mmCIF file with all atom_site columns, C-alpha atoms in Angstrom:
data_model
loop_
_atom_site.group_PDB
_atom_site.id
_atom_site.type_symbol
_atom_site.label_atom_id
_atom_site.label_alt_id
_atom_site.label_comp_id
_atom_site.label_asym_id
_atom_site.label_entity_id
_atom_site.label_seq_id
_atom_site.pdbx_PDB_ins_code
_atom_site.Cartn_x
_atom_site.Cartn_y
_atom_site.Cartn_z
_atom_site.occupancy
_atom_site.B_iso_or_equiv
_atom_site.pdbx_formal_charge
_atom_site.auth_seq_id
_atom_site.auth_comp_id
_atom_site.auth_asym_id
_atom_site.auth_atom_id
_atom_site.pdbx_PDB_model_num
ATOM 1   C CA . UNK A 1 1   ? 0.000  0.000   0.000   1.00 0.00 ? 1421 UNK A CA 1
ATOM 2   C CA . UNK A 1 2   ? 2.807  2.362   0.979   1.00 0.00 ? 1422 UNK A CA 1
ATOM 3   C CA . UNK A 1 3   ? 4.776  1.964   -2.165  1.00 0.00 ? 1423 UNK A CA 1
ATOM 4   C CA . UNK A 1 4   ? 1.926  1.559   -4.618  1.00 0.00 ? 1424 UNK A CA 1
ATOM 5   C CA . UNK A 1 5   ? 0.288  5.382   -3.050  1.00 0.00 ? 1425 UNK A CA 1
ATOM 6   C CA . UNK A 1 6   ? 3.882  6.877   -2.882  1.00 0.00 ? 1426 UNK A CA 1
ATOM 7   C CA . UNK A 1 7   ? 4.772  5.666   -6.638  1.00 0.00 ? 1427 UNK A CA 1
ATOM 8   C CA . UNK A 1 8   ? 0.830  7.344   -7.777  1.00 0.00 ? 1428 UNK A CA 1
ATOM 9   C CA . UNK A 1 9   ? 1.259  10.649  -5.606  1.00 0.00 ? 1429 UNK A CA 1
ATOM 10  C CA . UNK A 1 10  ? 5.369  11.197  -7.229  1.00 0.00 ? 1430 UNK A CA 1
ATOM 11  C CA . UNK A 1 11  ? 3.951  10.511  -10.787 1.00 0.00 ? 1431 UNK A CA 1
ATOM 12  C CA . UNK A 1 12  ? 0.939  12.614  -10.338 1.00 0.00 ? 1432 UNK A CA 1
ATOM 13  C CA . UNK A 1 13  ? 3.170  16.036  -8.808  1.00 0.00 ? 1433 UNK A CA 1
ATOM 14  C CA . UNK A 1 14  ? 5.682  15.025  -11.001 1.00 0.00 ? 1434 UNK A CA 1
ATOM 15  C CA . UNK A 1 15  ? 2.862  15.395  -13.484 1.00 0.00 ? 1435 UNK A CA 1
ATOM 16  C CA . UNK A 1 16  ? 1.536  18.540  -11.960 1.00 0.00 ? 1436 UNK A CA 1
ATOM 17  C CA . UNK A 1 17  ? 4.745  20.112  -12.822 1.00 0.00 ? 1437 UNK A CA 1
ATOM 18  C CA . UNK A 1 18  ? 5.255  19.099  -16.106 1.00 0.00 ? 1438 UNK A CA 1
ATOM 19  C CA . UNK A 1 19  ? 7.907  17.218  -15.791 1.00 0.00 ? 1439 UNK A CA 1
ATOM 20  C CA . UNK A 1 20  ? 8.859  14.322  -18.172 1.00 0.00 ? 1440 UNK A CA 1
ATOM 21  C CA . UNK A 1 21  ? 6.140  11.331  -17.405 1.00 0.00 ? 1441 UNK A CA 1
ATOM 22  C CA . UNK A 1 22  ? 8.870  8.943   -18.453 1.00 0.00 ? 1442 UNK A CA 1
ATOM 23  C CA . UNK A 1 23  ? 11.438 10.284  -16.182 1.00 0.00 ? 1443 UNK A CA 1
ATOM 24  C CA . UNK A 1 24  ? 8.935  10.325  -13.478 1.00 0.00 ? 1444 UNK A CA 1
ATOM 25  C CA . UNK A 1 25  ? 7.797  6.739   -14.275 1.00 0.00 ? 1445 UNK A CA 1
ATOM 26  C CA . UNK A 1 26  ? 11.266 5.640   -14.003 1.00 0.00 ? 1446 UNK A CA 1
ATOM 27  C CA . UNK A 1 27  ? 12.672 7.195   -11.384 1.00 0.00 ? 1447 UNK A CA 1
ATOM 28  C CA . UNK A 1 28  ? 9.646  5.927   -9.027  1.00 0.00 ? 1448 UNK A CA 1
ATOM 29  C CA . UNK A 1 29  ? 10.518 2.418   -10.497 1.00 0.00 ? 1449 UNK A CA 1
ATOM 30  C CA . UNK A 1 30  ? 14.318 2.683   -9.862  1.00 0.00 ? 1450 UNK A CA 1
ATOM 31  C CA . UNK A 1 31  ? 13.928 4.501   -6.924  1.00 0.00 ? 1451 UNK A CA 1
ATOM 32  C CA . UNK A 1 32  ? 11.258 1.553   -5.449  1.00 0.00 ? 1452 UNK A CA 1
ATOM 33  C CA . UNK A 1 33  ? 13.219 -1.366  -6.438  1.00 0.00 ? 1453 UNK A CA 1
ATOM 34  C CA . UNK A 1 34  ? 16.216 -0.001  -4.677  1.00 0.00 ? 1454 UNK A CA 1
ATOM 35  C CA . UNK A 1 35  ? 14.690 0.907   -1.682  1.00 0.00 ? 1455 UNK A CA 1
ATOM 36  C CA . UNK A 1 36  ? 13.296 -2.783  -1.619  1.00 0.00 ? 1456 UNK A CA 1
ATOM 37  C CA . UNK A 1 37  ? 16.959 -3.877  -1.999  1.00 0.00 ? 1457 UNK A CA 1
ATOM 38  C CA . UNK A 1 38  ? 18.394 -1.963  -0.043  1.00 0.00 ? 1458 UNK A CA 1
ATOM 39  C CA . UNK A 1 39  ? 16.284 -2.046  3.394   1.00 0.00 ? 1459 UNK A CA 1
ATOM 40  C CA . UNK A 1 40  ? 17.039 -5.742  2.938   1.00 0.00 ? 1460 UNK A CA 1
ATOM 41  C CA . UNK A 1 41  ? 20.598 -5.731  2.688   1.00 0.00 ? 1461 UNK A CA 1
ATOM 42  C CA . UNK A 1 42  ? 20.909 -3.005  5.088   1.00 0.00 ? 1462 UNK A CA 1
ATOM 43  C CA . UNK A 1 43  ? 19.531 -5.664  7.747   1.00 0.00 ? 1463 UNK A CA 1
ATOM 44  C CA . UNK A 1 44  ? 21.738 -8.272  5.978   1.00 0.00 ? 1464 UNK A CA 1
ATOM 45  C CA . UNK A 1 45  ? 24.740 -6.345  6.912   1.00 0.00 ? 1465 UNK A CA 1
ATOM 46  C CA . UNK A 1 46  ? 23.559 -5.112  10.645  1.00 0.00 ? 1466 UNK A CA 1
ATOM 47  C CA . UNK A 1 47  ? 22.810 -8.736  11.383  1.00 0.00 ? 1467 UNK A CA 1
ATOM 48  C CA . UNK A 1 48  ? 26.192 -10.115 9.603   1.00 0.00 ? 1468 UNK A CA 1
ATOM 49  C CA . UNK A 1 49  ? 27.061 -12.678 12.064  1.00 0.00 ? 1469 UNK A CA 1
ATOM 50  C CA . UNK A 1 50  ? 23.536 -14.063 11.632  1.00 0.00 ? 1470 UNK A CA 1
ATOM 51  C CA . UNK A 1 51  ? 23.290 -13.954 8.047   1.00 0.00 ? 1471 UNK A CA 1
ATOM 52  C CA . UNK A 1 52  ? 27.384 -16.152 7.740   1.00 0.00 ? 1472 UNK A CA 1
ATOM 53  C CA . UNK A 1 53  ? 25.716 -18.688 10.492  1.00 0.00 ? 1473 UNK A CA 1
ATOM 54  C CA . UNK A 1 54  ? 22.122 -19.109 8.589   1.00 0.00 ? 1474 UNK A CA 1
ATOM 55  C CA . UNK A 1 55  ? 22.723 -18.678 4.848   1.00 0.00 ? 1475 UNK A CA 1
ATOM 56  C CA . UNK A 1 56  ? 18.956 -19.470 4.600   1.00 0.00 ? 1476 UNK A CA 1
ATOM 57  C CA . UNK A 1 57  ? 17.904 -16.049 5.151   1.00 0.00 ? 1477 UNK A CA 1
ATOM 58  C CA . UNK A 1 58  ? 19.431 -14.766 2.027   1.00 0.00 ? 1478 UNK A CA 1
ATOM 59  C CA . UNK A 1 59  ? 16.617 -16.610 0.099   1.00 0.00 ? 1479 UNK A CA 1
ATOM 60  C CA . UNK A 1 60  ? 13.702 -15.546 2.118   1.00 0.00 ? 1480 UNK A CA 1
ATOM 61  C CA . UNK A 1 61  ? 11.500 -13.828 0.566   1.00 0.00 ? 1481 UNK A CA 1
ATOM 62  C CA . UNK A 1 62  ? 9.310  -11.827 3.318   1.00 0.00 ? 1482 UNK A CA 1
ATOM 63  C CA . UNK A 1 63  ? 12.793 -11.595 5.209   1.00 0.00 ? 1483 UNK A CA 1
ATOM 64  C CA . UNK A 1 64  ? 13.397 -8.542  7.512   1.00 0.00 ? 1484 UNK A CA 1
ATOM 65  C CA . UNK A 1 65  ? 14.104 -4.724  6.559   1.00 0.00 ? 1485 UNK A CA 1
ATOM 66  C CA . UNK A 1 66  ? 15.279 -1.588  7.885   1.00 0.00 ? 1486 UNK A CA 1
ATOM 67  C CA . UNK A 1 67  ? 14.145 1.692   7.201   1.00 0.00 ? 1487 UNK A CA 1
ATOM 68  C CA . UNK A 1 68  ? 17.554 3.100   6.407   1.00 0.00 ? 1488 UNK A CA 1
ATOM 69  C CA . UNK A 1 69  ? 18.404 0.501   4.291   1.00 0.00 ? 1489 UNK A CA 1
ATOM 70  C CA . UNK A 1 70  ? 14.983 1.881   1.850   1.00 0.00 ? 1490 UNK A CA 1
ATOM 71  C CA . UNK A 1 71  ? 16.532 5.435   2.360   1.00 0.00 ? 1491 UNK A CA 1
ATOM 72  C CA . UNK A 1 72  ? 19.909 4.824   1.418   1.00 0.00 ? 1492 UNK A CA 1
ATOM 73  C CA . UNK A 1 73  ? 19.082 2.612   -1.436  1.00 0.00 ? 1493 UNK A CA 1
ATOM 74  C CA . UNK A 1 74  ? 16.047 4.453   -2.828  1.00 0.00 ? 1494 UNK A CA 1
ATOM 75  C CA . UNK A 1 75  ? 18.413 7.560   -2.931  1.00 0.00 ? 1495 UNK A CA 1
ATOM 76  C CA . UNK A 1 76  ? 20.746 5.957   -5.068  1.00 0.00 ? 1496 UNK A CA 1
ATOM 77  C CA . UNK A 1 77  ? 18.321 4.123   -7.319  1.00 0.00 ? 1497 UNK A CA 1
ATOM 78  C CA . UNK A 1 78  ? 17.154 7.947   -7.451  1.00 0.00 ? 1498 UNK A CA 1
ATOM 79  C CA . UNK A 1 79  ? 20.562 8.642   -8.527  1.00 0.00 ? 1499 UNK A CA 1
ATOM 80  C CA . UNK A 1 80  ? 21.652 6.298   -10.489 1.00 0.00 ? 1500 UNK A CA 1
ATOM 81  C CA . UNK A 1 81  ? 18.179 6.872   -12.863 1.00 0.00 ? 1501 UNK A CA 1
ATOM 82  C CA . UNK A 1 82  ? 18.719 10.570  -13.257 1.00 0.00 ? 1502 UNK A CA 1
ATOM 83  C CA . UNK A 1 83  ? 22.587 10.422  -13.850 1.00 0.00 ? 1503 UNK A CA 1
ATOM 84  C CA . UNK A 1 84  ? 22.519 7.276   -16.650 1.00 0.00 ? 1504 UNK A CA 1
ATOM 85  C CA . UNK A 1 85  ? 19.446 9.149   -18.411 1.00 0.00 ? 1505 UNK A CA 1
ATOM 86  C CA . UNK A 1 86  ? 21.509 12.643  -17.843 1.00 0.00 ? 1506 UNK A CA 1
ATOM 87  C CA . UNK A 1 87  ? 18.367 14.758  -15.672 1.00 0.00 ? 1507 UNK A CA 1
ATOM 88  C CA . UNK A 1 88  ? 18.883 17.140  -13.646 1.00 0.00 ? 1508 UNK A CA 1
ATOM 89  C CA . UNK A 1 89  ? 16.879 15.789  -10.664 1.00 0.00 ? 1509 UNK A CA 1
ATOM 90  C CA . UNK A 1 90  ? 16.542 19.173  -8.073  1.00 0.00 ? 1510 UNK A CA 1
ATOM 91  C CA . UNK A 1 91  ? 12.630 18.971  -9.206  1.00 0.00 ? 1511 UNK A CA 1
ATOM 92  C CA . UNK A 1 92  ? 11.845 15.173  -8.730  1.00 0.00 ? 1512 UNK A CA 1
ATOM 93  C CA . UNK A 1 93  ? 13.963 15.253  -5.466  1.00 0.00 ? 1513 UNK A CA 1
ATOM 94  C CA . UNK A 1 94  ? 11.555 17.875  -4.155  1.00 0.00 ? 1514 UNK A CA 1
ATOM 95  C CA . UNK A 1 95  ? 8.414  16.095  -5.432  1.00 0.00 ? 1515 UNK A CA 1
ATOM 96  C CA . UNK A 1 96  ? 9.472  12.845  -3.529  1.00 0.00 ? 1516 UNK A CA 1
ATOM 97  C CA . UNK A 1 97  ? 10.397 14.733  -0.828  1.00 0.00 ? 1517 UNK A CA 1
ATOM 98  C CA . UNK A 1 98  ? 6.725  15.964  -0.509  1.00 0.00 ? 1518 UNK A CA 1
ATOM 99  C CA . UNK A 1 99  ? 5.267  12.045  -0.775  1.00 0.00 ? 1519 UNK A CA 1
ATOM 100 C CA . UNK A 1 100 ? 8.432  11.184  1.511   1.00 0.00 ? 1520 UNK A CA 1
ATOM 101 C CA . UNK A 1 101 ? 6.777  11.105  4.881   1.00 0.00 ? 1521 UNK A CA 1
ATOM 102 C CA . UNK A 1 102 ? 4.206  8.509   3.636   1.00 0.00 ? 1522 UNK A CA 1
ATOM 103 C CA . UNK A 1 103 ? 6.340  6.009   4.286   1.00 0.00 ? 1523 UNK A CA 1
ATOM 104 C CA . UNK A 1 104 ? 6.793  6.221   8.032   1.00 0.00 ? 1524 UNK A CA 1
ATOM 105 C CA . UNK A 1 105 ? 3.342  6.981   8.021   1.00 0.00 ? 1525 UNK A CA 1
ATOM 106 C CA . UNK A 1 106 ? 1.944  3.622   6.498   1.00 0.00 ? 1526 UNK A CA 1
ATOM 107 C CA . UNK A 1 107 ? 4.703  2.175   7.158   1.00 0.00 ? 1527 UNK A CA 1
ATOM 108 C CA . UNK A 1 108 ? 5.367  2.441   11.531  1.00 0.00 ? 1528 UNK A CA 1
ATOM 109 C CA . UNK A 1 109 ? 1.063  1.790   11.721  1.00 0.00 ? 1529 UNK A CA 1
ATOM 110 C CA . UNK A 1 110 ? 1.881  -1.976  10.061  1.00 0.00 ? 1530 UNK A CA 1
ATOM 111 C CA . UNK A 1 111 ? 4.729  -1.949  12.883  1.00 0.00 ? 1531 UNK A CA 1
ATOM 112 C CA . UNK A 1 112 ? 1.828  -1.260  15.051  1.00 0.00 ? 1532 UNK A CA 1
ATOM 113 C CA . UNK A 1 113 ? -0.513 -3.723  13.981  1.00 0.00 ? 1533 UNK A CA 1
ATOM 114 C CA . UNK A 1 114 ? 2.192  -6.069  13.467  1.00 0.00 ? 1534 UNK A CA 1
ATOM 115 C CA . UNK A 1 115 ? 3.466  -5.496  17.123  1.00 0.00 ? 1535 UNK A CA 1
ATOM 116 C CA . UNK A 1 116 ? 7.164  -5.163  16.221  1.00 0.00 ? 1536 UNK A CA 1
ATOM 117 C CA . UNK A 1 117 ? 9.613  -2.226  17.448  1.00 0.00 ? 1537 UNK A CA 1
ATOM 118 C CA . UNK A 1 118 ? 7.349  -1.777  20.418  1.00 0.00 ? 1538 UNK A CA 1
ATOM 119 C CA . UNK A 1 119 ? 8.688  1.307   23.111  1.00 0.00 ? 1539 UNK A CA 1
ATOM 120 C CA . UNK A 1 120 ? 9.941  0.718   26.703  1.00 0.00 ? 1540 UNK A CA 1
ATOM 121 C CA . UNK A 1 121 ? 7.445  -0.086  29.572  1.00 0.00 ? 1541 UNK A CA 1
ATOM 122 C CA . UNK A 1 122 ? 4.816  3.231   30.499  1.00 0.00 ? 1542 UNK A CA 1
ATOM 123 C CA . UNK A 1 123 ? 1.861  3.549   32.744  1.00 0.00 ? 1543 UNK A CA 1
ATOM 124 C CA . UNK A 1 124 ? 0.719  7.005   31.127  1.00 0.00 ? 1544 UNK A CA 1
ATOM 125 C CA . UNK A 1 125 ? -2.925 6.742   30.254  1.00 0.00 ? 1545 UNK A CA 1
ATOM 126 C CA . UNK A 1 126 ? -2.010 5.996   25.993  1.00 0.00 ? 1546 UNK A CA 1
ATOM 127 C CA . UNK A 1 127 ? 0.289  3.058   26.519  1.00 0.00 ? 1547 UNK A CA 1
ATOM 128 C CA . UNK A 1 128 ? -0.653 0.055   24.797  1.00 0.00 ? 1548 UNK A CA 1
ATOM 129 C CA . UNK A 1 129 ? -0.818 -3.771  25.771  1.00 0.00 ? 1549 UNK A CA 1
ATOM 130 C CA . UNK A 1 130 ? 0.017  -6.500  23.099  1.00 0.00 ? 1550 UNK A CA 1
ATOM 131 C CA . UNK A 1 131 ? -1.862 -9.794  22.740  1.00 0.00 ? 1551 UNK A CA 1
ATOM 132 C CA . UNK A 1 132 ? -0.052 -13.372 24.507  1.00 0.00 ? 1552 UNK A CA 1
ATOM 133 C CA . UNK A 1 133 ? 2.750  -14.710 21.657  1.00 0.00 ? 1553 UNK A CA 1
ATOM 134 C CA . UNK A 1 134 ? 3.103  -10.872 19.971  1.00 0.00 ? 1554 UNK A CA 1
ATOM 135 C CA . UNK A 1 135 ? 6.676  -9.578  19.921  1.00 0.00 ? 1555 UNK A CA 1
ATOM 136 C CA . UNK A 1 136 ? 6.766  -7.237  23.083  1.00 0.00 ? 1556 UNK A CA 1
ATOM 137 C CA . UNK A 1 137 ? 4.409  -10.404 25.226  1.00 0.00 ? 1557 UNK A CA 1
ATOM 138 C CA . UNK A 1 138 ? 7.729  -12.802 24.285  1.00 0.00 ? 1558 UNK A CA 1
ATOM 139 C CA . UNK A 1 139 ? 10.120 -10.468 25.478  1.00 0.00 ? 1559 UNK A CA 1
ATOM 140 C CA . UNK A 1 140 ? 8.608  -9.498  28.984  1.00 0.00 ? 1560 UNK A CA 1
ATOM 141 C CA . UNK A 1 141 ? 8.142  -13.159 29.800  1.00 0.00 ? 1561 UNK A CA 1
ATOM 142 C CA . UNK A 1 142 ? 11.877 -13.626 28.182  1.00 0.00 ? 1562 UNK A CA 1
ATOM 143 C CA . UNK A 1 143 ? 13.080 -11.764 30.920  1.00 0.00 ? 1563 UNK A CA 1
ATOM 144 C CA . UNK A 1 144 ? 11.045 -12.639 33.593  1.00 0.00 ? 1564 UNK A CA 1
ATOM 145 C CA . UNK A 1 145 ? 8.581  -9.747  34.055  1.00 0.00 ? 1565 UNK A CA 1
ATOM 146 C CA . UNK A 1 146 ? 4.934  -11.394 33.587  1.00 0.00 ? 1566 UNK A CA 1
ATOM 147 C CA . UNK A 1 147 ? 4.308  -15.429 33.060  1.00 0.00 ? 1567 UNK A CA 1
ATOM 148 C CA . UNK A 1 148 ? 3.994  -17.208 29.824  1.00 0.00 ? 1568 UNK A CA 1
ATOM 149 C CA . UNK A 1 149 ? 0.510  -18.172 30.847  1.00 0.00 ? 1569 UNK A CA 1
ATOM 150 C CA . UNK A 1 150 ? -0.167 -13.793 30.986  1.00 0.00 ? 1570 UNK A CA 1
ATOM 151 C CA . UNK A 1 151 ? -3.285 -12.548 28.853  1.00 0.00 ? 1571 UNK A CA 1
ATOM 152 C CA . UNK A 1 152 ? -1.462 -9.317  27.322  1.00 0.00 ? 1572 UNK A CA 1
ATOM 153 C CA . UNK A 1 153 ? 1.984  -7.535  28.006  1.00 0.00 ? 1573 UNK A CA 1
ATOM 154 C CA . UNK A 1 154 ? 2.487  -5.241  30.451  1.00 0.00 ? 1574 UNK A CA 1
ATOM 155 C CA . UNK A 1 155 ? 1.698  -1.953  28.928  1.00 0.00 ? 1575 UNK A CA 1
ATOM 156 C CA . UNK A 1 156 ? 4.280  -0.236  26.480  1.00 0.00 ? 1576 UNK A CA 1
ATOM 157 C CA . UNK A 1 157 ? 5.116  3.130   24.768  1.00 0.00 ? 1577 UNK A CA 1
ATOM 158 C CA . UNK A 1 158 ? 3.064  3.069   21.103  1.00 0.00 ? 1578 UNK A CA 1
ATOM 159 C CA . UNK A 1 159 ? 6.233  4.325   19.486  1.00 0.00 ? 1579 UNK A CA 1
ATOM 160 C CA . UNK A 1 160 ? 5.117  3.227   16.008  1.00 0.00 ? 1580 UNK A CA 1
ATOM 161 C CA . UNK A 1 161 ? 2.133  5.812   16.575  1.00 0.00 ? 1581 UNK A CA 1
ATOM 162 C CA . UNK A 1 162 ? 4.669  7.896   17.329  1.00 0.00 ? 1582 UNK A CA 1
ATOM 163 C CA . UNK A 1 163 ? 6.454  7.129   14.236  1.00 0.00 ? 1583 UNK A CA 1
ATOM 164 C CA . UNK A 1 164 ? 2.892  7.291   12.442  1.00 0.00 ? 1584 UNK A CA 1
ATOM 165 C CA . UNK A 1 165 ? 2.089  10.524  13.516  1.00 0.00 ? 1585 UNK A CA 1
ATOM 166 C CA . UNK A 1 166 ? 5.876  11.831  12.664  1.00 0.00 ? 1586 UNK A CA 1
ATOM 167 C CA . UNK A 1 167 ? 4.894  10.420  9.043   1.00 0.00 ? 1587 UNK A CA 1
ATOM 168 C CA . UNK A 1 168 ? 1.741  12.489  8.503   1.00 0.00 ? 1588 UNK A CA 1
ATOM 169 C CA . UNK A 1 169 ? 2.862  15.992  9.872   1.00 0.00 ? 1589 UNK A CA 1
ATOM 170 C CA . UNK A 1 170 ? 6.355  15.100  6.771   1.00 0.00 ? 1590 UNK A CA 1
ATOM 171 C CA . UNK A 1 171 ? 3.565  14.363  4.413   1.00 0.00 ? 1591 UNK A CA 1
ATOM 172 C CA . UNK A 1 172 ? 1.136  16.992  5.332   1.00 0.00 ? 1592 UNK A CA 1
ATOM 173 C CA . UNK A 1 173 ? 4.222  19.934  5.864   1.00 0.00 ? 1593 UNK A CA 1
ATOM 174 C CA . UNK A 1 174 ? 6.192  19.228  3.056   1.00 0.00 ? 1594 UNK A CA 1
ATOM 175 C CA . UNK A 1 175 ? 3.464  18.799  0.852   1.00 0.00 ? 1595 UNK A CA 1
ATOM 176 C CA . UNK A 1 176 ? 2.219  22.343  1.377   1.00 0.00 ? 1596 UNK A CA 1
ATOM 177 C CA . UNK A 1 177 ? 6.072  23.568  0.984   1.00 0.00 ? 1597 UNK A CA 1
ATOM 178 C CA . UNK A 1 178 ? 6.052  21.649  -2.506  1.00 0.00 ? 1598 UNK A CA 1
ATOM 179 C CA . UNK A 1 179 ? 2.810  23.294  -3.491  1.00 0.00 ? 1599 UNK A CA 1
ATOM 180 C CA . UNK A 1 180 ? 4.133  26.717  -2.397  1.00 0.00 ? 1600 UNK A CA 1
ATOM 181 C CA . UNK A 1 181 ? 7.343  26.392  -3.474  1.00 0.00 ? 1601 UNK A CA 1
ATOM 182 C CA . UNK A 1 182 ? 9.068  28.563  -1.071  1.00 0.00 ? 1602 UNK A CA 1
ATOM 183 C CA . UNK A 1 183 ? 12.425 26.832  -1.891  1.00 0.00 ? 1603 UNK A CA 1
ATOM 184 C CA . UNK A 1 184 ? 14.829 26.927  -5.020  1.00 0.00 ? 1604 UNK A CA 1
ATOM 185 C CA . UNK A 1 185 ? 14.696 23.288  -6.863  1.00 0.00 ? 1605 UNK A CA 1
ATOM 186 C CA . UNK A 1 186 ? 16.450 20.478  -4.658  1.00 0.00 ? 1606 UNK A CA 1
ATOM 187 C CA . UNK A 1 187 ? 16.053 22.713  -0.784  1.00 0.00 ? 1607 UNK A CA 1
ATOM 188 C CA . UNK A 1 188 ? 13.061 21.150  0.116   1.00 0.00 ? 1608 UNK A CA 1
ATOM 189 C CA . UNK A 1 189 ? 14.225 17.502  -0.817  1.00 0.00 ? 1609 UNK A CA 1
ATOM 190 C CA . UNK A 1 190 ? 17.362 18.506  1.392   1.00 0.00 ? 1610 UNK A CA 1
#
């Protein structure tokens, strides 16, 4: 879902300003496939001595990925698209920096839903508790603080909604800097 809206909304201001719908096509392409790659091998590499001792995981297909690893690739997909096809990409930088913060957005609520890269223990009144066998219920009982036989976690920081909410104020502020564009081509993106 992430990808799919974030490849339609860069195409479609991409479109807005008249830029080349090839360019734009292709550089959403590139820049998605990379970012794919990349979050992969970026966990890959910060899990090294796991990856040598279980080759296994370099076939899985719904293996694990870090967010860095889609920044770091997608940015040089990015690059790699507009320097073999010779564009100057200060415009397309700033349009995907406007659909940018849809990706933490969509992205931290699956973490949510999911249960995975839960916060620290809290007892203020928004904390969340996670269902017996989710990812934050096996690590309390892993060290000892409630019982395998426990309902629900003890409650937890919802730092994905954190993340969530981080998402949509990128999507909704950047978008209105695109529209306005306060900035000379390639600011906004950096």
């Amino acid at each position: 879902i992430t990808l799919g809206l974030g490849l339609f909304l860069f195409i479609r201001r991409c479109n807005i300003l008249s830029l080349n719908i090839r360019y734009s096509t292709g550089i959403a392409l590139w820049t998605a496939i990379s970012g794919i790659i990349g979050a992969r091998l970026f966990f890959l590499i910060q899990n090294i001595g796991y990856t040598f001792n279980n080759p296994s995981i370099l076939f899985e297909i719904n293996g694990a990925t870090v967010s860095f690893g889609v920044y770091l690739g997608g940015i040089a997909g990015f690059l790699g698209y507009c320097k073999i096809h010779k564009i100057v990409p200060w415009q397309y930088m700033d349009t995907l920096a406007s659909v940018i913060g849809l990706g933490p957005m969509i992205g931290r609520l699956a973490c949510f839903v999911n249960g995975c890269d839960y916060g620290t223990l809290s007892n203020l009144p928004w904390s969340v508790r996670f269902p017996h066998g989710s990812y934050p219920f096996l690590d309390q009982v892993g060290r000892g603080l409630i019982s395998p036989m426990a309902d629900l976690a003890l409650s937890v920081h919802p730092v994905q909604l954190y993340g969530c909410r981080k998402g949509l104020i990128l999507f909704i502020v950047f978008s209105y800097l695109w529209k306005k564009r306060f900035f000379k081509p390639g600011i906004l993106f950096f």
